[in-house]
PDB file of C-alpha atoms in Angstrom:
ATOM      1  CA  UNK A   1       8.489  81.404  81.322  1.00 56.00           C
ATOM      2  CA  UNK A   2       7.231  77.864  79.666  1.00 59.00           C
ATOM      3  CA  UNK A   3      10.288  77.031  79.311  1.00 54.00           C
ATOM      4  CA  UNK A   4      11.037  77.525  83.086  1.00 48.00           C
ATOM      5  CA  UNK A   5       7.761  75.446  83.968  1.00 51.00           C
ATOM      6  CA  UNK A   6       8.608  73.075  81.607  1.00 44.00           C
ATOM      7  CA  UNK A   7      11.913  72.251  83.430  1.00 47.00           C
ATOM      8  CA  UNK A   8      10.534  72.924  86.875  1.00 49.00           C
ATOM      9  CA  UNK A   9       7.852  69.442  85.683  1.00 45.00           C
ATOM     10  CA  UNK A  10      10.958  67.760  84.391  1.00 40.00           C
ATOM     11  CA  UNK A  11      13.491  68.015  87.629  1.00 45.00           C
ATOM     12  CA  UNK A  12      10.051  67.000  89.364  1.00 42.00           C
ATOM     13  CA  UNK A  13       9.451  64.313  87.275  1.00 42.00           C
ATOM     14  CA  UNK A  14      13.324  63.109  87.884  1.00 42.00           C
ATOM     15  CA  UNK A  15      12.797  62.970  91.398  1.00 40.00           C
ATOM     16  CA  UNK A  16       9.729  61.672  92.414  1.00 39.00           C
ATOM     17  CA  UNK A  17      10.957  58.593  89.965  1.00 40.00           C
ATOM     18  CA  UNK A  18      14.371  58.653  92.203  1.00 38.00           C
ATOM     19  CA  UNK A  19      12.231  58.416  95.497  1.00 39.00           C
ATOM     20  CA  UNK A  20      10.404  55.353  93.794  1.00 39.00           C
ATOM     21  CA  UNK A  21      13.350  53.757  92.486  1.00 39.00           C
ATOM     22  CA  UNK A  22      14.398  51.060  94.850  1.00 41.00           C
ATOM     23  CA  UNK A  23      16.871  51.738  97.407  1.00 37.00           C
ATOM     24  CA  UNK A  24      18.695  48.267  97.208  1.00 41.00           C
ATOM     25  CA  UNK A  25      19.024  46.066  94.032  1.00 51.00           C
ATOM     26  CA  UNK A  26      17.968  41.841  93.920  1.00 64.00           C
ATOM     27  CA  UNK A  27      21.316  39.729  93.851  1.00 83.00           C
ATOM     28  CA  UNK A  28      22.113  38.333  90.329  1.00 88.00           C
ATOM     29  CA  UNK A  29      20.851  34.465  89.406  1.00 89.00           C
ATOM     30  CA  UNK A  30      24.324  32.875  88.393  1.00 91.00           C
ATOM     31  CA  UNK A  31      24.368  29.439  86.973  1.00 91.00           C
ATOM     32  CA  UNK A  32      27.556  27.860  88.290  1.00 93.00           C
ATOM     33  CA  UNK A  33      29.954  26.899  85.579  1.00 94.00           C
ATOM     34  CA  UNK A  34      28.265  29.035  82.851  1.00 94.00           C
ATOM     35  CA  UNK A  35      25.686  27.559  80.687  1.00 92.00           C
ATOM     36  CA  UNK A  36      27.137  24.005  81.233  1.00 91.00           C
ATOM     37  CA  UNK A  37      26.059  23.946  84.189  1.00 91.00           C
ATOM     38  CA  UNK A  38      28.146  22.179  87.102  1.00 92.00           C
ATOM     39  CA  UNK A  39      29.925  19.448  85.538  1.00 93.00           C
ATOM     40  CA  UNK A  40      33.673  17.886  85.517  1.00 95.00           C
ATOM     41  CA  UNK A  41      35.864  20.567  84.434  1.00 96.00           C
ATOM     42  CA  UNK A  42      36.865  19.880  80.624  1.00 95.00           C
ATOM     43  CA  UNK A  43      40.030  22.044  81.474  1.00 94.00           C
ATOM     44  CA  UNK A  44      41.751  22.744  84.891  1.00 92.00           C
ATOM     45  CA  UNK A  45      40.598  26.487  84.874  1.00 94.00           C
ATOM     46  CA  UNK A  46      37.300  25.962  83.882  1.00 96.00           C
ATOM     47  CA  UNK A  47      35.444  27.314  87.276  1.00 97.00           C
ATOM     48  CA  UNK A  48      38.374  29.934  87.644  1.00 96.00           C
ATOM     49  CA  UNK A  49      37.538  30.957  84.092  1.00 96.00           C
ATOM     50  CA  UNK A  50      33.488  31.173  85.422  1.00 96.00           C
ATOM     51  CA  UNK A  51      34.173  33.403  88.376  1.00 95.00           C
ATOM     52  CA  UNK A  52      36.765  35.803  86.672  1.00 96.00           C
ATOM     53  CA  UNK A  53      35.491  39.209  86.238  1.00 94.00           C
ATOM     54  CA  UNK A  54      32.433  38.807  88.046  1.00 94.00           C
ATOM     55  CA  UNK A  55      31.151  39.954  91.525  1.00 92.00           C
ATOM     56  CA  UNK A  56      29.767  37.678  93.623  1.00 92.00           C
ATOM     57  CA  UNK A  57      27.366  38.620  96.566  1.00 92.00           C
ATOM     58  CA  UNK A  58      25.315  37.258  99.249  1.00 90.00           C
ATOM     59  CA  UNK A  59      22.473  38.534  97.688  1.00 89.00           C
ATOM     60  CA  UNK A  60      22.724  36.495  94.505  1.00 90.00           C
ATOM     61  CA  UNK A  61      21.190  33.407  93.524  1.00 88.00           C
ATOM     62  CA  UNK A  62      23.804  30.514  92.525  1.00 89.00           C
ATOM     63  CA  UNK A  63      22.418  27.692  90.295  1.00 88.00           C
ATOM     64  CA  UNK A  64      24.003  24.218  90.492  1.00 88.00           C
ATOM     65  CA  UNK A  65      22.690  22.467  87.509  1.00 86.00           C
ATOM     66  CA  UNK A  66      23.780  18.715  86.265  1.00 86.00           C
ATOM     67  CA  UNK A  67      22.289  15.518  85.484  1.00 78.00           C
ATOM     68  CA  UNK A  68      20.253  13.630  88.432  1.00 71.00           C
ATOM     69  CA  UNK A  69      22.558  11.461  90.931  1.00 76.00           C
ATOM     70  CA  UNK A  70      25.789  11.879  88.765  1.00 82.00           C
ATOM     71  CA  UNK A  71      26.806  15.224  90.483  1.00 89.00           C
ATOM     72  CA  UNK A  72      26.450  16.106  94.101  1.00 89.00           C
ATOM     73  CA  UNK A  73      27.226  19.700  95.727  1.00 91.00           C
ATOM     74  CA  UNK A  74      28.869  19.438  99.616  1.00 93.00           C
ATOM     75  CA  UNK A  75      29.992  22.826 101.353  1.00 94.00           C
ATOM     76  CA  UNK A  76      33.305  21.859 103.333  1.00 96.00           C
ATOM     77  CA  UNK A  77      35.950  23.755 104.792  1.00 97.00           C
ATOM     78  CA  UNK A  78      39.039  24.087 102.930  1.00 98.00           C
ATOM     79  CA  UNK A  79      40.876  21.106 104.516  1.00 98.00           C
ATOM     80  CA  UNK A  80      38.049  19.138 103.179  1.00 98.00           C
ATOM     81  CA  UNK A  81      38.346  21.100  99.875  1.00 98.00           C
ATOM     82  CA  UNK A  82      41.852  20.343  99.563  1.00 98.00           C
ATOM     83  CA  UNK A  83      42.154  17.019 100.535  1.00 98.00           C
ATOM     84  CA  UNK A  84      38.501  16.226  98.144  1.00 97.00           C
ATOM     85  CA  UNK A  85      37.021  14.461 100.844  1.00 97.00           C
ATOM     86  CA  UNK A  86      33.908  15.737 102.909  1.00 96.00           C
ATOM     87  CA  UNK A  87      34.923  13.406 105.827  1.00 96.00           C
ATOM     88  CA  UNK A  88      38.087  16.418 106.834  1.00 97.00           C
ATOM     89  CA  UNK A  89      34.770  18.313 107.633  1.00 96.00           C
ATOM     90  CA  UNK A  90      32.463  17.591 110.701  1.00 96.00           C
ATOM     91  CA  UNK A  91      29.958  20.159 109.285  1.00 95.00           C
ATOM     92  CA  UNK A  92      30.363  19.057 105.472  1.00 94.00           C
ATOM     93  CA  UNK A  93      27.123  20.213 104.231  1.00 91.00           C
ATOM     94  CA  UNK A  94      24.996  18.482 101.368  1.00 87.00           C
ATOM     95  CA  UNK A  95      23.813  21.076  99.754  1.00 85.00           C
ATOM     96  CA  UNK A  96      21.839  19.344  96.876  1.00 79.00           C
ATOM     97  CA  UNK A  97      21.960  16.023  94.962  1.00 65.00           C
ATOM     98  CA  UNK A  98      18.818  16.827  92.681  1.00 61.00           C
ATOM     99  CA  UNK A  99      18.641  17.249  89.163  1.00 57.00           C
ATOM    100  CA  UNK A 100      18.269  21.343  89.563  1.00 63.00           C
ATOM    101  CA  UNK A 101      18.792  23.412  92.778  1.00 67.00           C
ATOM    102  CA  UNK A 102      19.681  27.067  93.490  1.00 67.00           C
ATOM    103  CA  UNK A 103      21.556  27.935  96.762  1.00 73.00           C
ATOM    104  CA  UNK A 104      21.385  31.517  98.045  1.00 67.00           C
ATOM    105  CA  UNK A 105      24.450  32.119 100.506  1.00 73.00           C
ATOM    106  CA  UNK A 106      23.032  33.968 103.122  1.00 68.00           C
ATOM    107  CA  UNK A 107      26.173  35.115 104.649  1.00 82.00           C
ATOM    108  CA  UNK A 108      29.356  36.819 103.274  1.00 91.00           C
ATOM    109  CA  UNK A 109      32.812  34.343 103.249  1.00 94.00           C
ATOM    110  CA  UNK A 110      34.725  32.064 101.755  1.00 95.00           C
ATOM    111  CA  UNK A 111      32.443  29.222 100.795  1.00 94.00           C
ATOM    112  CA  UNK A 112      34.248  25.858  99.670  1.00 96.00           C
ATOM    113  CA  UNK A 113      32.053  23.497  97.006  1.00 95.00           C
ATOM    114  CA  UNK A 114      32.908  20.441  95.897  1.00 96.00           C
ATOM    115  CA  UNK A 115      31.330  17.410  94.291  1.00 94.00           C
ATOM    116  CA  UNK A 116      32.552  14.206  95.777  1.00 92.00           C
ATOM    117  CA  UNK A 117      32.192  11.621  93.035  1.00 92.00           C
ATOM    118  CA  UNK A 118      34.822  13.863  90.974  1.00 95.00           C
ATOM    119  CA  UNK A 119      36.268  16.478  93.009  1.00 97.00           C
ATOM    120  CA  UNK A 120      39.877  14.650  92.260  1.00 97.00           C
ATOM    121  CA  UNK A 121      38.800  15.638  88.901  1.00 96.00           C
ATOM    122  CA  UNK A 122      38.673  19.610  89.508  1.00 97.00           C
ATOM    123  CA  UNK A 123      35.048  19.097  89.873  1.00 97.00           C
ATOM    124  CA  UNK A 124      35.341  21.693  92.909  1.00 97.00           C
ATOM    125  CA  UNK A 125      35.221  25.294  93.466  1.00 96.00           C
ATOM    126  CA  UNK A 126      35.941  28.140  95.959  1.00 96.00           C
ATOM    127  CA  UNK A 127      33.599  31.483  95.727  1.00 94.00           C
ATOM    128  CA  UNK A 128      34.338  34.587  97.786  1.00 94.00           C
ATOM    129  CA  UNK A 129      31.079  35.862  98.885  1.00 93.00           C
ATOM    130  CA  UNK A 130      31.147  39.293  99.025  1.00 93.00           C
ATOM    131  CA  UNK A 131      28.593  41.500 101.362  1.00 92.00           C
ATOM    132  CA  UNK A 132      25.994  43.234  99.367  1.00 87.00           C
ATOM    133  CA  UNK A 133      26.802  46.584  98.620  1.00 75.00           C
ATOM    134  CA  UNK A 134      23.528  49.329  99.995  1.00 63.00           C
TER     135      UNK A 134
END
């Protein structure tokens, strides 16, 4: 008999933590490029090397972090992204130019990135937002 109690207060226990336990999880905080932050590429598969074998989401947090005035980050379109110049793009978006700034994408996509003073440089990079999961 105690030892039915005793599992009757443990399934208990198990679900009135479940019905507490959030029902959707915060986004992940990514720092773009990995801890060195956004710079020029040292290799030409440096930010494909970053986003492989992760999940991105519009729920997480993305981190552009560089120096003050020598990096920029501009959302284009990917004639713009191709072509490394924001001027293919009407709606070329500045996204920051400060020394540290985190961008939340609000909305599931494609979302082209580049930094114009050395996007010729590989200093670019494409992230496929996914939707959150619930």
């Amino acid at each position: 008999m105690t030892s039915l109690k005793l599992n009757l207060v443990v399934i208990t226990t198990i679900v009135v933590a479940y019905l507490h336990f959030p029902t959707t999880m915060a986004g992940n905080n990514w720092i773009v490029g990995g801890p060195r932050g956004w710079i020029v590429p040292p290799n030409p598969d440096y930010y494909e090397s970053w986003k492989k074998g992760k999940e991105l989401f519009d729920s997480d947090e993305y981190w552009f972090v560089f120096k003050n005035k020598s990096h920029n980050v501009i959302a284009v379109n990917k004639e713009a992204f191709d072509a490394c110049d924001p001027d293919k793009d009407a709606n070329a978006t500045h996204i920051t130019e400060t020394r540290t700034r985190g961008v939340v994408f609000m909305t599931a996509g494609i979302k082209y990135l580049i930094c114009s003073h050395h996007c010729s440089k590989g200093h670019k990079i494409m992230i496929d937002v996914k939707e959150s999961k619930e």
